[in-house]
Structures are given as C-alpha cells and as structure tokens.
Short mmCIF file of C-alpha atoms in Angstrom, two decimals:
data_model
loop_
_atom_site.label_atom_id
_atom_site.label_comp_id
_atom_site.label_asym_id
_atom_site.label_seq_id
_atom_site.Cartn_x
_atom_site.Cartn_y
_atom_site.Cartn_z
CA MET A 1 19.36 -119.72 142.35
CA ALA A 2 17.49 -116.82 143.33
CA TRP A 3 20.83 -114.63 144.01
CA ILE A 4 22.02 -115.55 140.88
CA LEU A 5 18.89 -114.18 139.02
CA MET A 6 19.15 -111.08 141.35
CA LYS A 7 22.60 -110.50 140.17
CA ALA A 8 21.95 -111.10 136.50
CA LEU A 9 18.82 -108.59 136.94
CA THR A 10 21.36 -106.05 138.30
CA LEU A 11 23.82 -106.42 135.54
CA GLY A 12 20.95 -106.25 132.98
CA MET A 13 19.72 -102.91 134.43
CA ILE A 14 23.10 -101.48 134.50
CA ILE A 15 23.76 -102.40 130.91
CA GLY A 16 20.19 -101.30 129.85
CA SER A 17 20.49 -98.05 131.45
CA ALA A 18 23.87 -97.29 129.94
CA LEU A 19 22.36 -98.28 126.41
CA ILE A 20 19.44 -95.89 127.03
CA ILE A 21 21.89 -92.94 127.90
CA TRP A 22 23.89 -93.52 124.74
CA LYS A 23 20.81 -93.70 122.51
CA ALA A 24 19.61 -90.66 123.89
CA LEU A 25 22.89 -88.96 123.33
CA MET A 26 22.77 -90.12 119.74
CA CYS A 27 19.32 -88.61 119.40
CA MET A 28 20.32 -85.43 121.12
CA SER A 29 23.38 -84.77 119.00
CA GLY A 30 22.01 -86.01 115.88
CA SER A 31 25.22 -87.97 115.05
CA GLU A 32 25.75 -91.74 114.87
CA SER A 33 28.77 -91.28 117.55
CA PRO A 34 27.96 -88.37 119.68
CA VAL A 35 31.44 -88.68 121.65
CA VAL A 36 34.78 -89.46 120.04
CA VAL A 37 38.29 -89.83 121.32
CA VAL A 38 41.23 -88.10 119.78
CA VAL A 39 43.68 -90.64 118.79
CA SER A 40 46.30 -89.00 116.68
CA GLY A 41 48.26 -85.63 117.28
CA SER A 42 47.43 -83.99 114.26
CA MET A 43 45.40 -81.24 115.90
CA GLU A 44 47.70 -80.26 118.68
CA PRO A 45 48.06 -78.23 120.68
CA ALA A 46 44.29 -77.86 120.59
CA PHE A 47 43.47 -81.43 120.95
CA LYS A 48 45.68 -84.20 122.21
CA ARG A 49 45.80 -87.77 122.03
CA GLY A 50 43.30 -88.93 124.66
CA ASP A 51 40.84 -86.16 124.46
CA ILE A 52 37.20 -86.38 124.28
CA LEU A 53 35.34 -84.31 121.93
CA PHE A 54 31.62 -83.90 121.84
CA LEU A 55 29.91 -83.92 118.54
CA TYR A 56 26.93 -82.17 116.95
CA MET A 57 25.34 -82.47 113.57
CA SER A 58 22.73 -80.40 112.13
CA LYS A 59 21.55 -78.87 108.90
CA ASP A 60 23.59 -75.79 109.59
CA PRO A 61 25.90 -74.69 106.87
CA ILE A 62 29.45 -75.87 107.18
CA ARG A 63 32.21 -72.92 107.18
CA ALA A 64 35.69 -72.69 107.42
CA GLY A 65 37.29 -73.07 110.80
CA HIS A 66 34.72 -75.64 111.91
CA ILE A 67 36.30 -79.03 113.35
CA LEU A 68 34.76 -81.60 111.70
CA VAL A 69 34.89 -85.56 112.36
CA PHE A 70 34.70 -87.44 108.92
CA ASN A 71 35.18 -90.72 107.60
CA VAL A 72 37.19 -91.24 104.53
CA ASP A 73 36.20 -94.32 102.13
CA GLY A 74 38.87 -96.99 102.81
CA ARG A 75 39.68 -95.76 106.35
CA ASP A 76 38.07 -97.38 109.24
CA ILE A 77 38.71 -94.82 111.92
CA PRO A 78 37.26 -91.44 111.49
CA LEU A 79 39.53 -88.29 111.42
CA VAL A 80 39.25 -84.94 113.41
CA HIS A 81 40.59 -81.91 111.52
CA ARG A 82 39.59 -78.41 110.66
CA VAL A 83 37.98 -76.87 107.37
CA ILE A 84 40.12 -74.51 105.43
CA GLU A 85 38.19 -74.42 102.16
CA VAL A 86 34.39 -74.34 101.24
CA HIS A 87 32.52 -74.06 98.20
CA GLU A 88 28.78 -74.10 98.59
CA ARG A 89 26.60 -74.55 95.24
CA GLN A 90 24.11 -71.96 94.46
CA ASP A 91 21.25 -74.11 93.82
CA THR A 92 21.48 -77.21 95.75
CA GLY A 93 23.32 -75.89 98.89
CA GLU A 94 25.80 -78.96 98.78
CA VAL A 95 29.45 -78.38 99.63
CA ASP A 96 32.82 -79.06 98.86
CA ILE A 97 35.01 -79.21 101.78
CA LEU A 98 38.68 -79.45 102.18
CA THR A 99 40.25 -79.94 105.59
CA LYS A 100 43.60 -79.97 107.29
CA GLY A 101 45.07 -80.98 110.76
CA ASP A 102 46.43 -77.82 112.38
CA SER A 103 49.55 -79.33 113.07
CA ASN A 104 50.03 -81.10 109.61
CA LEU A 105 52.09 -79.22 107.09
CA LEU A 106 49.89 -80.20 104.04
CA ASP A 107 46.04 -80.50 103.67
CA ASP A 108 44.07 -83.60 103.83
CA ARG A 109 43.90 -84.33 100.11
CA VAL A 110 46.79 -87.06 100.78
CA LEU A 111 44.46 -88.71 103.21
CA TYR A 112 41.55 -88.78 101.08
CA ALA A 113 40.54 -91.67 98.69
CA GLN A 114 42.29 -92.15 95.54
CA ASP A 115 41.20 -89.27 93.13
CA GLN A 116 38.94 -87.75 95.76
CA LEU A 117 39.55 -83.69 96.00
CA TRP A 118 36.72 -82.81 98.31
CA LEU A 119 34.89 -84.00 101.21
CA GLN A 120 30.88 -83.98 100.93
CA ARG A 121 28.21 -83.72 103.54
CA HIS A 122 27.63 -87.31 103.66
CA HIS A 123 31.28 -88.07 104.84
CA ILE A 124 30.78 -85.92 107.94
CA MET A 125 29.89 -87.50 111.20
CA GLY A 126 29.57 -84.30 113.09
CA ARG A 127 30.95 -80.93 114.20
CA ALA A 128 33.08 -80.77 117.42
CA ILE A 129 31.49 -78.34 119.84
CA GLY A 130 32.94 -79.02 123.15
CA PHE A 131 35.94 -81.23 124.66
CA LEU A 132 37.10 -82.73 127.88
CA PRO A 133 40.77 -83.32 128.11
CA TYR A 134 42.32 -86.61 129.27
CA ALA A 135 39.09 -88.40 129.60
CA GLY A 136 39.44 -90.71 126.44
CA TRP A 137 42.68 -92.30 127.73
CA VAL A 138 40.90 -95.34 128.99
CA THR A 139 39.59 -96.21 125.48
CA ILE A 140 42.70 -95.67 123.85
CA ILE A 141 44.45 -98.20 126.47
CA LEU A 142 41.57 -100.66 125.94
CA THR A 143 41.84 -100.29 122.15
CA GLU A 144 45.81 -100.56 121.94
CA LYS A 145 46.32 -103.19 124.40
CA PRO A 146 43.54 -105.59 124.00
CA ILE A 147 44.70 -107.91 126.85
CA ILE A 148 43.79 -105.30 129.35
CA LYS A 149 40.23 -105.30 128.16
CA TYR A 150 40.14 -109.23 128.45
CA VAL A 151 41.71 -108.95 132.06
CA LEU A 152 39.03 -106.52 132.93
CA ILE A 153 36.18 -108.51 131.71
CA GLY A 154 37.57 -111.50 133.40
CA ALA A 155 37.74 -109.65 136.48
CA LEU A 156 34.23 -108.29 136.43
CA GLY A 157 33.00 -111.64 135.58
CA LEU A 158 34.84 -113.21 138.50
CA LEU A 159 33.36 -110.44 140.76
CA MET A 160 29.94 -111.45 139.62
CA ILE A 161 30.49 -114.98 140.36
CA ILE A 162 32.15 -114.96 143.79
CA MET B 1 26.79 -112.20 168.93
CA GLY B 2 24.40 -113.87 166.53
CA GLN B 3 22.22 -110.39 166.22
CA LEU B 4 25.76 -108.72 165.57
CA ALA B 5 26.78 -111.15 163.00
CA THR B 6 23.53 -110.68 161.18
CA CYS B 7 23.38 -106.97 161.30
CA TYR B 8 26.98 -106.97 159.88
CA LEU B 9 25.80 -109.08 157.03
CA GLN B 10 22.80 -107.13 156.24
CA ASN B 11 24.88 -104.03 156.09
CA ILE B 12 27.11 -105.65 153.53
CA ILE B 13 24.24 -106.80 151.55
CA THR B 14 22.49 -103.40 151.50
CA GLN B 15 25.80 -101.86 150.24
CA PHE B 16 26.29 -104.54 147.41
CA SER B 17 22.92 -104.52 145.98
CA GLY B 18 23.25 -101.29 143.76
CA PRO B 19 21.08 -98.30 144.18
CA CYS B 20 21.29 -98.24 147.92
CA CYS B 21 18.02 -96.00 148.71
CA VAL B 22 15.95 -98.52 146.95
CA SER B 23 17.45 -101.39 148.40
CA SER B 24 17.51 -99.73 152.15
CA VAL B 25 13.70 -99.04 151.81
CA ALA B 26 13.38 -102.80 150.40
CA HIS B 27 15.47 -103.98 153.49
CA ALA B 28 13.52 -101.94 155.95
CA VAL B 29 10.23 -103.40 154.49
CA ALA B 30 11.80 -106.99 154.55
CA LEU B 31 13.00 -106.67 158.14
CA GLN B 32 9.50 -105.29 159.43
CA GLY B 33 8.08 -108.83 158.03
CA LEU B 34 10.78 -110.39 159.96
CA HIS B 35 10.02 -108.52 163.15
CA GLN B 36 13.80 -107.74 163.70
CA PRO B 37 14.77 -104.81 165.64
CA SER B 38 16.92 -102.78 163.17
CA ARG B 39 19.98 -101.53 164.95
CA CYS B 40 21.57 -101.55 161.64
CA HIS B 41 21.92 -97.81 160.49
CA GLN B 42 23.99 -97.66 157.29
CA PRO B 43 24.84 -94.14 156.26
CA SER B 44 25.84 -93.85 152.81
CA LEU B 45 26.91 -91.16 150.04
CA TYR B 46 23.85 -91.21 148.01
CA CYS B 47 21.02 -91.99 150.58
CA SER B 48 19.36 -89.12 152.43
CA ALA B 49 17.32 -91.24 154.53
CA SER B 50 18.73 -94.48 156.40
CA PRO B 51 16.19 -97.18 157.53
CA SER B 52 14.16 -96.07 160.40
CA PRO B 53 14.67 -98.11 163.62
CA LEU B 54 11.68 -100.11 164.36
CA SER B 55 10.01 -99.96 167.78
CA SER B 56 9.59 -103.67 168.24
CA SER B 57 11.74 -105.13 170.90
CA GLN B 58 10.76 -108.80 170.03
CA LEU B 59 14.17 -111.18 169.15
CA SER B 60 14.51 -112.63 165.75
CA GLN B 61 11.93 -115.56 165.18
CA PRO B 62 12.24 -118.59 162.90
CA VAL B 63 11.57 -117.90 159.29
CA PRO B 64 7.76 -117.62 158.50
CA ASN B 65 6.13 -119.04 155.39
CA GLN B 66 5.59 -115.87 153.35
CA PRO B 67 7.48 -115.58 150.10
CA LEU B 68 8.96 -112.34 150.64
CA GLN B 69 10.51 -113.13 154.04
CA HIS B 70 11.42 -116.42 152.72
CA PHE B 71 13.48 -114.78 149.89
CA ALA B 72 14.81 -112.13 152.14
CA SER B 73 16.11 -115.00 154.57
CA LEU B 74 17.62 -116.85 151.42
CA TRP B 75 19.45 -113.49 150.47
CA LYS B 76 20.85 -113.07 153.74
CA ASN B 77 21.94 -116.57 154.35
CA CYS B 78 23.16 -117.26 150.84
CA CYS B 79 24.95 -114.18 150.08
CA ALA B 80 27.85 -114.04 152.46
CA VAL B 81 30.19 -111.73 150.73
CA PRO B 82 33.85 -111.32 151.93
CA ASN B 83 34.91 -108.04 153.17
CA MET B 84 36.88 -107.12 150.25
CA HIS B 85 33.61 -106.05 148.46
CA SER B 86 32.63 -103.69 150.93
CA PHE B 87 36.05 -101.79 150.32
CA GLY B 88 35.53 -101.90 146.58
CA TYR B 89 32.19 -100.57 146.88
CA ARG B 90 33.25 -97.56 148.78
CA ALA B 91 36.34 -96.96 146.41
CA ASN B 92 33.64 -97.10 143.50
CA ALA B 93 31.39 -94.68 145.21
CA LEU B 94 34.28 -92.27 146.03
CA LEU B 95 35.53 -92.47 142.48
CA THR B 96 32.20 -91.61 140.88
CA PHE B 97 31.56 -88.97 143.32
CA GLY B 98 35.07 -87.50 142.34
CA ILE B 99 34.36 -87.59 138.63
CA THR B 100 31.16 -86.02 138.92
CA LEU B 101 32.55 -83.44 141.02
CA LEU B 102 35.16 -82.98 138.36
CA ALA B 103 32.75 -82.88 135.35
CA LEU B 104 30.72 -79.98 137.49
CA MET B 105 33.69 -77.88 137.90
CA CYS B 106 34.72 -78.25 134.11
CA GLY B 107 30.89 -77.09 133.61
CA MET B 108 31.28 -74.26 135.72
CA ALA B 109 34.64 -73.29 134.15
CA SER B 110 33.17 -73.20 130.87
CA PHE B 111 30.38 -71.18 132.12
CA SER B 112 32.57 -68.41 133.38
CA ASP B 113 33.71 -67.95 129.68
CA ASN B 114 30.42 -66.28 128.94
CA ILE B 115 31.25 -63.36 131.45
CA ASN B 116 33.90 -62.18 129.39
CA SER B 117 32.92 -59.40 126.83
CA PRO B 118 35.63 -59.30 124.11
CA SER B 119 36.41 -56.43 121.81
CA PRO B 120 38.94 -57.53 119.08
CA SER B 121 40.13 -55.60 116.33
CA ALA B 122 42.17 -56.65 112.88
CA HIS B 123 43.21 -55.17 109.94
CA VAL B 124 44.56 -56.38 106.63
CA GLN B 125 46.27 -54.75 103.85
CA VAL B 126 47.23 -56.33 100.47
CA LEU B 127 50.52 -55.10 99.64
CA ASN B 128 51.26 -56.95 96.22
CA ILE B 129 49.52 -59.33 93.77
CA ASN B 130 52.68 -61.52 93.17
CA TRP B 131 51.05 -63.59 90.46
CA PHE B 132 47.52 -64.24 89.09
CA GLN B 133 47.46 -67.43 86.71
CA LYS B 134 45.41 -69.97 85.14
CA GLN B 135 46.30 -73.50 86.19
CA PRO B 136 46.77 -76.18 83.51
CA LYS B 137 43.78 -77.95 85.00
CA GLY B 138 41.65 -74.77 84.39
CA ASN B 139 41.43 -73.06 87.70
CA ASP B 140 42.53 -69.69 88.22
CA GLU B 141 45.18 -69.11 90.94
CA VAL B 142 46.40 -66.19 92.75
CA SER B 143 49.27 -65.31 95.16
CA MET B 144 49.59 -62.10 97.23
CA THR B 145 51.66 -60.64 100.00
CA MET B 146 49.85 -59.00 102.82
CA ASN B 147 50.18 -57.10 106.32
CA ILE B 148 48.07 -58.62 108.87
CA SER B 149 47.48 -56.84 112.13
CA ALA B 150 45.37 -57.85 114.99
CA ASP B 151 44.56 -57.22 118.60
CA LEU B 152 42.91 -60.12 120.13
CA GLN B 153 43.85 -60.00 123.63
CA SER B 154 40.54 -59.33 125.13
CA LEU B 155 39.49 -62.72 124.02
CA PHE B 156 41.70 -64.68 126.46
CA THR B 157 40.22 -65.71 129.90
CA TRP B 158 41.66 -67.79 132.64
CA ASN B 159 40.16 -70.66 130.85
CA THR B 160 41.51 -70.18 127.33
CA LYS B 161 44.14 -72.87 126.03
CA GLN B 162 44.73 -71.01 122.83
CA VAL B 163 43.15 -69.14 119.94
CA PHE B 164 43.20 -70.43 116.50
CA VAL B 165 43.11 -67.52 114.09
CA PHE B 166 42.84 -67.50 110.45
CA LEU B 167 42.25 -65.33 107.58
CA ALA B 168 39.70 -66.11 104.74
CA ALA B 169 38.99 -64.86 101.31
CA GLU B 170 35.16 -65.06 100.78
CA TYR B 171 33.66 -64.44 97.45
CA GLU B 172 30.67 -65.43 95.24
CA THR B 173 30.78 -66.90 91.79
CA PRO B 174 27.83 -67.84 89.51
CA LYS B 175 28.19 -71.64 90.34
CA ASN B 176 28.86 -71.09 94.21
CA SER B 177 26.98 -68.95 96.42
CA LEU B 178 29.83 -69.14 98.97
CA ASN B 179 33.52 -69.79 98.67
CA GLN B 180 35.70 -69.53 101.63
CA ILE B 181 39.37 -69.93 101.13
CA SER B 182 41.94 -69.92 104.09
CA LEU B 183 44.84 -67.93 103.09
CA TRP B 184 46.81 -67.61 106.60
CA ASP B 185 46.28 -69.38 109.87
CA GLY B 186 47.97 -69.22 113.24
CA ILE B 187 47.80 -70.23 116.77
CA ILE B 188 47.96 -68.12 119.59
CA PRO B 189 48.98 -69.78 122.70
CA SER B 190 48.90 -66.70 125.33
CA LYS B 191 47.64 -63.34 125.98
CA GLU B 192 50.99 -61.77 125.23
CA HIS B 193 51.15 -63.10 121.71
CA ALA B 194 47.50 -61.94 120.78
CA LYS B 195 48.52 -58.50 119.70
CA PHE B 196 50.35 -59.23 116.37
CA TRP B 197 51.45 -57.53 113.07
CA ILE B 198 52.87 -60.11 110.33
CA HIS B 199 53.97 -59.56 106.59
CA THR B 200 53.57 -62.71 104.82
CA SER B 201 52.29 -64.26 101.36
CA ASN B 202 49.39 -66.55 101.63
CA LYS B 203 50.25 -69.68 103.46
CA TYR B 204 47.83 -71.85 101.42
CA ARG B 205 47.19 -71.60 97.81
CA PHE B 206 44.29 -69.25 96.55
CA ILE B 207 42.57 -71.59 93.90
CA ASP B 208 39.16 -71.10 92.44
CA GLN B 209 36.73 -73.78 91.14
CA GLY B 210 36.87 -72.29 88.01
CA ARG B 211 38.01 -69.33 86.29
CA ASN B 212 36.19 -66.57 87.96
CA LEU B 213 38.52 -64.53 89.77
CA ARG B 214 39.49 -61.66 87.16
CA GLY B 215 38.28 -58.59 88.48
CA LYS B 216 36.74 -60.34 91.42
CA GLU B 217 35.67 -58.19 94.36
CA PHE B 218 36.14 -60.40 97.74
CA ASN B 219 36.20 -59.95 101.57
CA LEU B 220 38.86 -60.75 103.86
CA THR B 221 37.44 -62.12 107.16
CA MET B 222 39.63 -62.75 110.27
CA HIS B 223 37.96 -65.73 111.91
CA TRP B 224 39.12 -66.94 115.36
CA HIS B 225 38.31 -70.21 117.43
CA VAL B 226 38.65 -69.79 121.10
CA MET B 227 39.65 -73.34 122.40
CA PRO B 228 39.25 -73.39 126.26
CA LYS B 229 41.20 -75.54 128.68
CA THR B 230 37.65 -77.35 129.23
CA GLY B 231 34.15 -76.90 127.85
CA LYS B 232 32.61 -75.34 124.87
CA MET B 233 34.42 -73.64 122.01
CA SER B 234 33.49 -70.49 120.54
CA ALA B 235 34.06 -68.56 117.42
CA ASP B 236 33.68 -65.11 115.80
CA LYS B 237 34.80 -63.04 113.17
CA ILE B 238 35.52 -59.62 111.60
CA VAL B 239 34.78 -59.08 108.18
CA MET B 240 36.75 -56.55 105.98
CA PRO B 241 35.18 -55.92 102.74
CA GLY B 242 36.31 -53.95 99.70
CA TYR B 243 39.44 -56.03 98.25
CA ARG B 244 39.62 -56.59 94.45
CA LEU B 245 41.53 -58.83 92.24
CA PRO B 246 43.19 -57.51 89.07
CA GLU B 247 41.09 -57.57 85.89
CA GLU B 248 43.81 -59.25 83.97
CA TYR B 249 46.42 -62.23 84.44
CA ARG B 250 49.95 -61.49 85.23
#
C-alpha cells in the first residue's frame, strides 16, 4: 500500500515539474505555445518536417522576412510561413500582413479564410527565433499514428504497476 | 548470503526511486536507523556523493518499532523489482545524458556564429518600369525590371545551412507609416552561390494599398536571414535609398 503511494507521488512530481517548466516557457516567450513542430514541407529547405521551432512573441513591430507562426480561422493547426508584405498604419500601429511559404509558388491568400486578404496581429502566435532539427519527429509520429501513443501509455502504465 | 541479497535489493531500489542523490541520502539515513553495515556503494551518473560506509560492525537486527524503519523495511521487502528495470534505468540515464550533451553542442555551435563579423555588399539598378497602372479594385500596381547584384559570402560560417535573401521596396504613404513589399527573393544554399548578379523583373506583384504610387520615392532594401544548421537565426539588411516611380501611369 505504501509503495503504491510512493510511486503515485513520484509520478505526480514528474508530471508537476514538467507542467511547471512548460508554463515557465510560456511566460518567457510570451506565446501560448513556445515550442512548435513543423509538420508541412512548405518552408523547405529552411525548415523540414520534424524540426522544432522556438517562438517568441513581443510588441516589437513585425517586418518583412520574419517567420511567423499563425492561426487562420477555420484551420485547426497553425502555419509557419514568412512575411512578404507589411502595411503598418500611421495612427494605430496596426499591421496588415501577407505571408508565403518559401517553397510555395503562390502567397498564402489561398490559405486564408474566405474574403480575408491580410493577417493581423491577433492571428499571430509568435515569431520563430531559433530551431532544433529533427527533434520533433516523436510528436509527429505520436500524432499521425495514434496507436503508438496508446501502446506507449499502456507500456508506461504496465511498468508502474509491475 | 542473505546480506548480499539485501544489498542487491537495496541497490535496485536506490536506482529505481528517482532522483538518486536524494534517495541515496534518504537511504543512508534509513540504513543508520537499521544499524546495518553499508557495503552497498552505488556509483551513478548524477550523484557526486555515494552513501558513506558506516563504521558499525553489527549484523542486521530484527525490525525495530519506529515508523521510519518500519517503512524502510516495507519498501525493501515489498519492492522486489525484476532485473529488467535496472537495465531500463541505465538506458534511460544514458539517453538523457546523450540528449543533454547534444543540446549543449548545438548551443555552442550557435554561439560560434557570433564570432563571425560579416561585410556584405549589394547594389540594385532599376532598368525599366514595364508598366504602371491602376487596378480595377482601385490599387496602384507597378512592374519593373532590375539588375540585382550582391556579395554575401562573408555571412557564411560552418554552422550556416542557407541564407534567405529578399529585396523589398519600402515607402511611406499618408495612411501607412511603413509599407514593405517583397519584390524578389532567393535562397543561397552555399558560399559559392553567395556572390551573384541577376537580371529579373519583380517576382511578386508590387501593389499598393491605395493610389499613392505616382511619383513616389522609395527605398530598395536588401534583407537577408541567415538560417543556421542549428540554433539562433539572425537577420540584417542594406538600405539603398533614392528610387522614384514615374509621375504618370504608363
């Protein structure tokens, strides 16, 4: 009985510290998702599928050439593309942004919502400032083949019990 | 024989119970309470101190009644884990160490990029304004042919995967404090390709938000983004001022 509690405590501590680290990263980067995995090949050869990007969100102005991670209404996964056009208002400082993937032929207007011509600041999750190659393959495999996720959780649970 | 088995079990439990420094210390404390000679030294990857041998020469005694020792003996007797976990723990420790080392190496590689001090140069010549019209929706559009030449060889280091270079037209209008429109971009995969001269019309359409382009003065800015093999990306630019669009539509 006592050792079950000990194991549960250890597990709780591991999960707790992972959560603390994640929340701290969220605070430091100012973004709701400080680390993202590149899932499409539209930014090759710069970022390949499976790379991890570190994001940073600040009040700094957005300029052409920045690589942004942004959400489009109606799409569930965010996109990672480069800014090719910026129009910044005189008075309010709001921006209209047009993006394009490096290896795409057309700009992203085909991917935006119906009748949407520009992105605004509230669409943007963060700006990519650094990356780690290949480190995101685990996430891609777990997402695209969910059976492996269940097998992994099952094996971990079994190890806990044995 | 019994003591050897106990020692073996203690080592397994010490390995299995998480942060090993904490558990070793706790284990040494528990051992002191049990008056057992500690011949179980467990060197590990993260601990600097192993449990110190006790000077007591007493043999193991029956379990006393205090709660700490009772708990320790429960732990010892109930947690007989099979050998496979010790291999698993070692593999896990090795993997974590390997990944930490790799991350450190990536950080150092990225840091080495700061040592490089680049001296790039660029020049753009606008040869011809192909056409300059008002779109049906009311925005101005212009198409031009340019000669673009640049030498970006000094930007490349051993940690550079590619350099993304683009030419942007930048200007101000009454409504917008800044407009940046990318006219051309390219990817430079290696140092040999970094010194180039191209003759091209604008790859992307130069369309204004409005009808402000007649007689407009604008800067052509060459931006580059250095993409490392691993680590922090950096960017810089060269501003070339003094370009001007025609006063009338053509």
